Short mmCIF file of C-alpha atoms in Angstrom, two decimals:
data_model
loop_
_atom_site.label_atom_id
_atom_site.label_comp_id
_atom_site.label_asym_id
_atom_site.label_seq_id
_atom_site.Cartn_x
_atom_site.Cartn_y
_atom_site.Cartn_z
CA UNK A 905 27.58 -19.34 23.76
CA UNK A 906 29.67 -16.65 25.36
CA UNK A 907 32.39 -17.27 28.44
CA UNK A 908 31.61 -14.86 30.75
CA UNK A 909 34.89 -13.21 32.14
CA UNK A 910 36.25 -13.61 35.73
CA UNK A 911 33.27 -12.65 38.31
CA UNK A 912 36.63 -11.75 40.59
CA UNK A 913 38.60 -8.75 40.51
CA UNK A 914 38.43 -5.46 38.78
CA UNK A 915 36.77 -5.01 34.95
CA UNK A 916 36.74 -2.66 32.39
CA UNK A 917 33.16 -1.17 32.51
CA UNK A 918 31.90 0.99 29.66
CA UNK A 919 28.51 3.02 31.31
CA UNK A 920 26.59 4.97 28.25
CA UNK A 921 24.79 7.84 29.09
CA UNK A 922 27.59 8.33 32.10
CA UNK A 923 27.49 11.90 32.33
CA UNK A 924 23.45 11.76 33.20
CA UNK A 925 21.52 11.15 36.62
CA UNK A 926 21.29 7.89 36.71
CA UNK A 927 24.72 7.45 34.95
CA UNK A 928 26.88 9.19 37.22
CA UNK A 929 25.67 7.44 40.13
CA UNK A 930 26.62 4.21 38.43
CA UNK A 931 29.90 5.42 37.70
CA UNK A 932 30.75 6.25 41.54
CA UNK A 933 29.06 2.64 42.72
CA UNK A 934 31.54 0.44 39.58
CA UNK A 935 34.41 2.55 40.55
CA UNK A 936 33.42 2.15 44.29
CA UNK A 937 33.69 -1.70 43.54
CA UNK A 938 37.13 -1.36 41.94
CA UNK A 939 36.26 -1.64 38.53
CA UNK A 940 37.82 0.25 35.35
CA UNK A 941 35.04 2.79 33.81
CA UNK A 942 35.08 3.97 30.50
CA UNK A 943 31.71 6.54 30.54
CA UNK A 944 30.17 7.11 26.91
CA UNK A 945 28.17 10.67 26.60
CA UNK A 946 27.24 12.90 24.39
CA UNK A 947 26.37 15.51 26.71
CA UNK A 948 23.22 16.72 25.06
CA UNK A 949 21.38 15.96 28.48
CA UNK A 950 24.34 14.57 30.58
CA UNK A 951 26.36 17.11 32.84
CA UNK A 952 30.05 17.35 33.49
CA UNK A 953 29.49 18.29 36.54
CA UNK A 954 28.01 15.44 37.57
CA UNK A 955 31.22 13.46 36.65
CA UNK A 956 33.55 16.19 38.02
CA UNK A 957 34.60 14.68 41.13
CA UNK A 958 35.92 11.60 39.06
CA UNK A 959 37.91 13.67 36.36
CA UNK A 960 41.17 12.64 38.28
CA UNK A 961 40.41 9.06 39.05
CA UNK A 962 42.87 6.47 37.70
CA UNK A 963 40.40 4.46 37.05
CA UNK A 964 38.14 6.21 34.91
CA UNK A 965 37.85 7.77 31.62
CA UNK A 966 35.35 9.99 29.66
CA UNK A 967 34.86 9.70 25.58
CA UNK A 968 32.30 12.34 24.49
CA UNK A 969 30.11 10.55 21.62
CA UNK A 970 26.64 9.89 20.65
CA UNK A 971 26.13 6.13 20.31
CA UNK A 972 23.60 7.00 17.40
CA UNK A 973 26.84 6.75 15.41
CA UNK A 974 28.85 3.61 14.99
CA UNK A 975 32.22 3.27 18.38
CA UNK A 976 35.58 2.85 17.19
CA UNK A 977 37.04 -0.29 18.30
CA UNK A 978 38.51 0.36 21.39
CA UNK A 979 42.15 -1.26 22.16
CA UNK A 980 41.24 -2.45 26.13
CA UNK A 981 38.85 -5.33 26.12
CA UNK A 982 35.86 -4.28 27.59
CA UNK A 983 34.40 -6.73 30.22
CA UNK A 984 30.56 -4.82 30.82
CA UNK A 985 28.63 -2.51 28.68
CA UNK A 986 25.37 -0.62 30.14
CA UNK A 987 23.57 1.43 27.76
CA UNK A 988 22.13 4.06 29.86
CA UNK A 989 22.06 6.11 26.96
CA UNK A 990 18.77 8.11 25.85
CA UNK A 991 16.70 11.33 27.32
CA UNK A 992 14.20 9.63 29.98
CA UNK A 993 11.95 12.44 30.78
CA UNK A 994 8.64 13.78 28.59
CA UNK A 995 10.16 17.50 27.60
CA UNK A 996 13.90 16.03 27.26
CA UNK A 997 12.75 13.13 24.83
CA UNK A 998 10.27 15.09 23.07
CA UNK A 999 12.70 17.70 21.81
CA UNK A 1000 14.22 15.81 19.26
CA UNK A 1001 11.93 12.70 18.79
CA UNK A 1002 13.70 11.21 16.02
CA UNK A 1003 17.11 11.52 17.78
CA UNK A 1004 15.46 9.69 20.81
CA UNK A 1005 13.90 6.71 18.51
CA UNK A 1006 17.11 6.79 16.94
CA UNK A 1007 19.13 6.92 20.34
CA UNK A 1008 17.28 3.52 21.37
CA UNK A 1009 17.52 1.50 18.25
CA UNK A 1010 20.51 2.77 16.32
CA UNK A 1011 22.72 3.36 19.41
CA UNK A 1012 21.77 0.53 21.25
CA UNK A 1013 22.34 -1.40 17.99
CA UNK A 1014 26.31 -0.16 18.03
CA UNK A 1015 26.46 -1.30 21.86
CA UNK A 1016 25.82 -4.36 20.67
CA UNK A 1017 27.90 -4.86 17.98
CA UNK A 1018 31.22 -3.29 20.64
CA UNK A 1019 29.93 -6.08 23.01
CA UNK A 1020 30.17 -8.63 20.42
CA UNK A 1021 33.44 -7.36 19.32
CA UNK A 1022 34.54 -7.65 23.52
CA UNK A 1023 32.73 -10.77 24.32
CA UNK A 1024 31.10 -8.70 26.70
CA UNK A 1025 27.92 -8.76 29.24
CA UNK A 1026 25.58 -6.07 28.38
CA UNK A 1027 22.43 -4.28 30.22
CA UNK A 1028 19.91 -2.16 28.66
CA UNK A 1029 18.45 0.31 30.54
CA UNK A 1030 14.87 0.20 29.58
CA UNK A 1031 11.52 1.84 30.98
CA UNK A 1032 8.71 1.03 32.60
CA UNK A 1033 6.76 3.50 29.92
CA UNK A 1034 6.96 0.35 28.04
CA UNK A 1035 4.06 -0.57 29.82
CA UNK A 1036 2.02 2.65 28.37
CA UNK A 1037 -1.26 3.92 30.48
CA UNK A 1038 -1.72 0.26 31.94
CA UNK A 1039 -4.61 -1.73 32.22
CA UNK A 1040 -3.08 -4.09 34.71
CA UNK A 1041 -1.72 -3.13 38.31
CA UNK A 1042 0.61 -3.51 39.52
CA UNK A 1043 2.45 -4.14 36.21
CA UNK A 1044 4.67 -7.55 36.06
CA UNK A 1045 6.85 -8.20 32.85
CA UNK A 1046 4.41 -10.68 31.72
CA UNK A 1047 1.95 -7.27 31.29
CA UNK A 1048 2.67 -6.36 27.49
CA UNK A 1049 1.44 -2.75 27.38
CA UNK A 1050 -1.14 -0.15 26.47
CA UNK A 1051 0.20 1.97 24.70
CA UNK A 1052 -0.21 4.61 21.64
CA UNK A 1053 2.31 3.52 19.31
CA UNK A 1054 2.07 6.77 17.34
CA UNK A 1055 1.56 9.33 19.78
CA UNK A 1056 4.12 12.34 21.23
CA UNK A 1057 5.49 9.79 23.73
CA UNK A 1058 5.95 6.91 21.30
CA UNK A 1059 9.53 8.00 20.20
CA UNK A 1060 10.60 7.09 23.53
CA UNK A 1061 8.51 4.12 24.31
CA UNK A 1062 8.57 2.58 21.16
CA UNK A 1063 12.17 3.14 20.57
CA UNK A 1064 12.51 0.95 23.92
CA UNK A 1065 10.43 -1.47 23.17
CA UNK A 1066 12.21 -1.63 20.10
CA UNK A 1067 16.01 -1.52 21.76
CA UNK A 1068 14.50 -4.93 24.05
CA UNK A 1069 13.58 -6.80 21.20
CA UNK A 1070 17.45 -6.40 19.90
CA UNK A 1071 18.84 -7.31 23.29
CA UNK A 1072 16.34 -10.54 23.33
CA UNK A 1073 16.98 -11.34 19.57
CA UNK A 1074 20.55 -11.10 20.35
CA UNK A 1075 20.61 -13.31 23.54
CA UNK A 1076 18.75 -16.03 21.49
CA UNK A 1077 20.99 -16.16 18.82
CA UNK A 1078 23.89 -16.41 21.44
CA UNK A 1079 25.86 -13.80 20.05
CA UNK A 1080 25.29 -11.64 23.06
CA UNK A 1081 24.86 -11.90 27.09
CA UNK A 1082 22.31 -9.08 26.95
CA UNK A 1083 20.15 -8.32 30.34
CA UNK A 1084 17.13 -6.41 30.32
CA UNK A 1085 15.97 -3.63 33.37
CA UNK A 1086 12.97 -2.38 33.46
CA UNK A 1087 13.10 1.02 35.37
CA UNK A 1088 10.67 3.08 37.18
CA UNK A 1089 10.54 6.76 38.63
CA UNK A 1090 13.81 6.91 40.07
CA UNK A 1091 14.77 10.27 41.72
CA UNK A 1092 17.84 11.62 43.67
CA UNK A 1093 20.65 14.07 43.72
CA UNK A 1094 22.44 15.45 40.83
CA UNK A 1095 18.36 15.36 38.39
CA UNK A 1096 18.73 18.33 36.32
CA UNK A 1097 16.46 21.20 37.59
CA UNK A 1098 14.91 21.88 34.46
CA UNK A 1099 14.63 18.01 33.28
CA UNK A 1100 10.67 17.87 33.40
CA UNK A 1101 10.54 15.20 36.23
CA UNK A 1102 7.65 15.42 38.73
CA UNK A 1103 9.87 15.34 41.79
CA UNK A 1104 12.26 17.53 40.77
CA UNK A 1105 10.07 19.84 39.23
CA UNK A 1106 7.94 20.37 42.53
CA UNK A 1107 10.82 20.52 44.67
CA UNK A 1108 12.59 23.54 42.10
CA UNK A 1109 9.14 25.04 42.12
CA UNK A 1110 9.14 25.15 46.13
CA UNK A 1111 12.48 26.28 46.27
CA UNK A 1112 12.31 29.06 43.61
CA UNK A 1113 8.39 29.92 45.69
CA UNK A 1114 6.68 28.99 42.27
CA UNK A 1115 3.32 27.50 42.30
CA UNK A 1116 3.42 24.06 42.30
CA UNK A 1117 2.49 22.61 38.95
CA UNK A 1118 0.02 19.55 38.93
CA UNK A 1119 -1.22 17.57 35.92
CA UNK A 1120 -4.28 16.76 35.83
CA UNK A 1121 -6.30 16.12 39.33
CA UNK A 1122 -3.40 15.19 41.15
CA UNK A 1123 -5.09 11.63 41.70
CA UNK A 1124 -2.52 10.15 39.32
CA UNK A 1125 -0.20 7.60 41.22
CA UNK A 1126 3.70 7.04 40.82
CA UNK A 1127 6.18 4.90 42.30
CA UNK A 1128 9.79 6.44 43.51
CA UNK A 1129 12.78 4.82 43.62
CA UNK A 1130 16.05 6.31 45.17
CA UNK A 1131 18.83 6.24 43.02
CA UNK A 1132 21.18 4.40 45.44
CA UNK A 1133 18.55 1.73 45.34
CA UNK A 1134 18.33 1.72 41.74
CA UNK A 1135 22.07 1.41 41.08
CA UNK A 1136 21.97 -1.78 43.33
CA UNK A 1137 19.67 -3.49 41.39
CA UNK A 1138 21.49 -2.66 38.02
CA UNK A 1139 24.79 -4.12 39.40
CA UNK A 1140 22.89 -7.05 40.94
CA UNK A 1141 21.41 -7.67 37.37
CA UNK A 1142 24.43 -7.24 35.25
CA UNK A 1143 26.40 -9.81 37.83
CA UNK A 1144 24.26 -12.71 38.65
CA UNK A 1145 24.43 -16.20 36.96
CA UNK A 1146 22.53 -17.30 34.84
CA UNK A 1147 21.74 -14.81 33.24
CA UNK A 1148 17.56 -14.25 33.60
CA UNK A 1149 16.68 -14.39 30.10
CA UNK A 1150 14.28 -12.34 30.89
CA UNK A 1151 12.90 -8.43 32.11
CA UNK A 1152 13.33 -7.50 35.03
CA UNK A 1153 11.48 -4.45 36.80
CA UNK A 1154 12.96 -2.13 39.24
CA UNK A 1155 11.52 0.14 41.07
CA UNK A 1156 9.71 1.00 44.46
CA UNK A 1157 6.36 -0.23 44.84
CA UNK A 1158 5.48 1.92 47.45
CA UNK A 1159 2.61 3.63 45.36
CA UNK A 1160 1.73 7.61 45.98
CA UNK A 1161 -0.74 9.90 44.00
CA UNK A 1162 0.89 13.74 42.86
CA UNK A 1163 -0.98 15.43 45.33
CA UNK A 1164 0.33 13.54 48.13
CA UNK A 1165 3.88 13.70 46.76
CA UNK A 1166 3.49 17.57 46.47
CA UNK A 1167 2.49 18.09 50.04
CA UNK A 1168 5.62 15.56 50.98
CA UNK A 1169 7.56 18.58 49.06
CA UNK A 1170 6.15 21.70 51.00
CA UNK A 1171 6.70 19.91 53.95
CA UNK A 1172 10.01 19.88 53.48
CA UNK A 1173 11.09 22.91 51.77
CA UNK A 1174 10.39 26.39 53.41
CA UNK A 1175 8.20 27.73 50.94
CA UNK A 1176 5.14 30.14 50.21
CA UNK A 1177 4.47 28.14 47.28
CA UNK A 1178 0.56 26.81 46.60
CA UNK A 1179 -0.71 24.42 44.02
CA UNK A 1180 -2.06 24.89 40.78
CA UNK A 1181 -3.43 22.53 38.39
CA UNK A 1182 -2.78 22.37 34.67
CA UNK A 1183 -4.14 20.28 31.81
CA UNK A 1184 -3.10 16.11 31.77
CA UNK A 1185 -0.60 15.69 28.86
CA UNK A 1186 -1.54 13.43 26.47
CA UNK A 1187 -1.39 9.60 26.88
CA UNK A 1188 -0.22 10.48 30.29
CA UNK A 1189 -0.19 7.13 32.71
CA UNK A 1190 -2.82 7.06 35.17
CA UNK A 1191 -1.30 4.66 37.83
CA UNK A 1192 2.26 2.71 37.42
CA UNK A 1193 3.38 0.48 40.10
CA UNK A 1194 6.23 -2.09 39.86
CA UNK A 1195 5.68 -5.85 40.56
CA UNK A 1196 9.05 -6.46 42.08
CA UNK A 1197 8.43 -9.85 42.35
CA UNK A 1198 10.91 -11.80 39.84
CA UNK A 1199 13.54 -8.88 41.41
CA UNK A 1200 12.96 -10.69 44.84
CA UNK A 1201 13.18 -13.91 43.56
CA UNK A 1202 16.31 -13.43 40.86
CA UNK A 1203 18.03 -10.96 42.27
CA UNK A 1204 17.58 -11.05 46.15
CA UNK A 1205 16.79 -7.17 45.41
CA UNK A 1206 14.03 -4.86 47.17
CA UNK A 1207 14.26 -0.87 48.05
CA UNK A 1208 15.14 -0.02 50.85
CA UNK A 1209 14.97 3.84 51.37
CA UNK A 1210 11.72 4.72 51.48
CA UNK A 1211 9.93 7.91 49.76
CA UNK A 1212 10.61 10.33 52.73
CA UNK A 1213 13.69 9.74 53.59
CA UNK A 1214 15.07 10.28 50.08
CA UNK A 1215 13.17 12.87 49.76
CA UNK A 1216 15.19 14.97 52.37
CA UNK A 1217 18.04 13.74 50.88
CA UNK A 1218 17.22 14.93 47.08
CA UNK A 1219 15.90 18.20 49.18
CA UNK A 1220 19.10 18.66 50.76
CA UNK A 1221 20.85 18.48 47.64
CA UNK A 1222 18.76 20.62 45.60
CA UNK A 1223 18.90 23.22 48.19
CA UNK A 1224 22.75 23.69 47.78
CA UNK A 1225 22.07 24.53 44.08
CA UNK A 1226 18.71 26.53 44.38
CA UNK A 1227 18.91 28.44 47.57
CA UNK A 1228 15.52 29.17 48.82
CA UNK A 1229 13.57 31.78 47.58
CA UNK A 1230 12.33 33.54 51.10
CA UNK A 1231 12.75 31.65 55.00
CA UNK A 1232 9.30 30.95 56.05
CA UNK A 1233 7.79 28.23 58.36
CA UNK A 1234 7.56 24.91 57.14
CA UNK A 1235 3.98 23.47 56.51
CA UNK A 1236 2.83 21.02 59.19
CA UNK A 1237 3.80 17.59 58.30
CA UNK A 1238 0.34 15.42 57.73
CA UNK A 1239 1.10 12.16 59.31
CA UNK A 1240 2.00 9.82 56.84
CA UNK A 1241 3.05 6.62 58.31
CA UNK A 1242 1.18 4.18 56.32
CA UNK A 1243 2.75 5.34 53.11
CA UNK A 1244 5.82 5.33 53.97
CA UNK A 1245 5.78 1.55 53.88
CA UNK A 1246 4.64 1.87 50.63
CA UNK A 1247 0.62 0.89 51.23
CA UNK A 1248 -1.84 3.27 49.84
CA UNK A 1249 -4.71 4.40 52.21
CA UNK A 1250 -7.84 1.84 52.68
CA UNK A 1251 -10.65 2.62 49.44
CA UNK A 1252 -7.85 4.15 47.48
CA UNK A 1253 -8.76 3.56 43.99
CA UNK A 1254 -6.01 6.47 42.60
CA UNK A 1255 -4.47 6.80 38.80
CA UNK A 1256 -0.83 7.73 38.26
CA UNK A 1257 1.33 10.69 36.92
#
């Protein structure tokens, strides 16, 4: 079995998919901890802006490449590997659906082989679409899916059900000290306006005083993490002993339907902006909740910045980058106390987005 390296002092930290939302943040919290960070991207959905502040850190590095080819050997051992690596929203993914199947199996295939190479600890980032249009909720990792294995989605959820298998197959034959995440809905600053995601894609909307696009009746339910929150759990993962063996979810399990997550929006954005309802994409989830439960336990992990206040927050920031399209009054704020703590309302029986 593999000797992990010194839980004490600073490591050499390669973060795939760097350059992206998620990534980036990661970046900022591994430097933050004094760590070495070597970030991985091939920029095809990752932003250099979102690494721009760190260009001139000592202690980090960029090498543009996609991981769907094989890594040269690098000369500094590497310590960590996350593989953050692949689209994670609907239009991003379905643009090029082989490069995204590809992305998850092939690419997370070369990870492994660099962290074999390194005697390394390595994380997959994988998804809670894993789970498909569930049957069971909240979902656990025992839950092993509904899903449509052949469908427009199924290049990304197959792929990473695919990519989990190789990090499990790996771990058993001891050649690897592979951890698996399972995340859901995380949002924050530095999402790409045009990245398909249902927060940012109301808040743009609002901004920009489009109508607000909902899927569907709106009765669909999500569950949103904060980023900050996110990038906790993946460090806590990565760094405690033993290693689980096992998936872990994270996510918030505060649960909200669409509609009630587009009037959070136009409460907070000033904004002409009304809602309009479009067809449900296909195999679209009806309601996805995390059991955090083995996070509790393993981990000693739970959110804890809760859907409004991150939503000013991811406001805030969007606000610098899209000004707003005309100064009106804000909408009066429907009291929403009770779902802030993450309960939804008494005879509730709501799907998912």
């Amino acid at each position: 079995m593999l000797q992990r390296p010194n839980a004490f002092g600073g490591k050499t930290v390669l973060v795939a998919g760097g350059a992206g939302f998620l990534g980036s943040h990661l970046c900022d919290a591994l430097l933050g901890l004094g760590h070495h960070v070597v970030c991985v991207d091939s920029f095809l959905t990752g932003s250099f802006e979102n690494i721009a502040p760190l260009q001139n850190h000592p202690r980090f590095s960029v090498v543009r490449h996609d991981i769907c080819e094989p890594l040269a050997a690098m000369i500094a051992p590497l310590h960590q590997i996350y593989n953050l690596a692949c689209p994670a929203s609907p239009p991003r993914y379905q643009a090029d659906p082989i490069h995204t199947m590809l992305t998850s199996v092939a690419g997370t295939t070369n990870l492994l082989k660099l962290a074999v190479q390194h005697q390394a600890a390595f994380l997959l980032a994988s998804t809670s679409e894993i789970y498909g249009d569930p049957e069971q909720h909240p979902q656990d990792e025992s839950y092993w899916g509904h899903v449509n294995c052949t469908g427009p989605r199924a290049c990304y959820d197959e792929g990473k059900r695919a990519a989990e298998a190789l990090c499990f197959d790996s771990l058993r034959a001891g050649s690897v000290d592979a951890r698996v995440v399972r995340i859901f809905n995380t949002y924050g600053p530095r999402m790409q306006p045009d990245d398909g995601r249902i927060v940012s894609n109301l808040i743009v909307q609002a901004l920009r005083g489009e109508p607000l696009t909902i899927f569907g009746s709106g009765q669909q339910t999500r569950s949103f993490c904060y980023v900050s929150d996110l990038v906790d759990g993946l460090i806590r993962l990565m760094n405690v002993e033993p290693n689980p063996g096992l998936p872990i979810n994270l996510g918030n399990p505060g649960e909200f339907t669409i509609a009630e997550l587009a009037e959070m929006v136009l409460a907070r954005v000033p904004t002409r902006s009304k809602i309009v309802h479009r067809p449900l994409p296909t195999d679209d989830p009806k309601r996805r909740r995390p059991d955090i439960s083995r996070a509790k336990e393993l981990l000693a992990w739970e959110p804890k910045v809760v859907l409004a206040e991150g939503l000013e927050h991811t406001v805030a920031w969007f606000s610098q980058k899209i000004p707003p399209a005309m100064a009106v009054p804000r909408r009066a704020h429907r009291p929403m106390a009770e779902l802030e703590h993450g309960a939804t309302r008494p005879g509730d029986e709501l799907p998912h987005e």
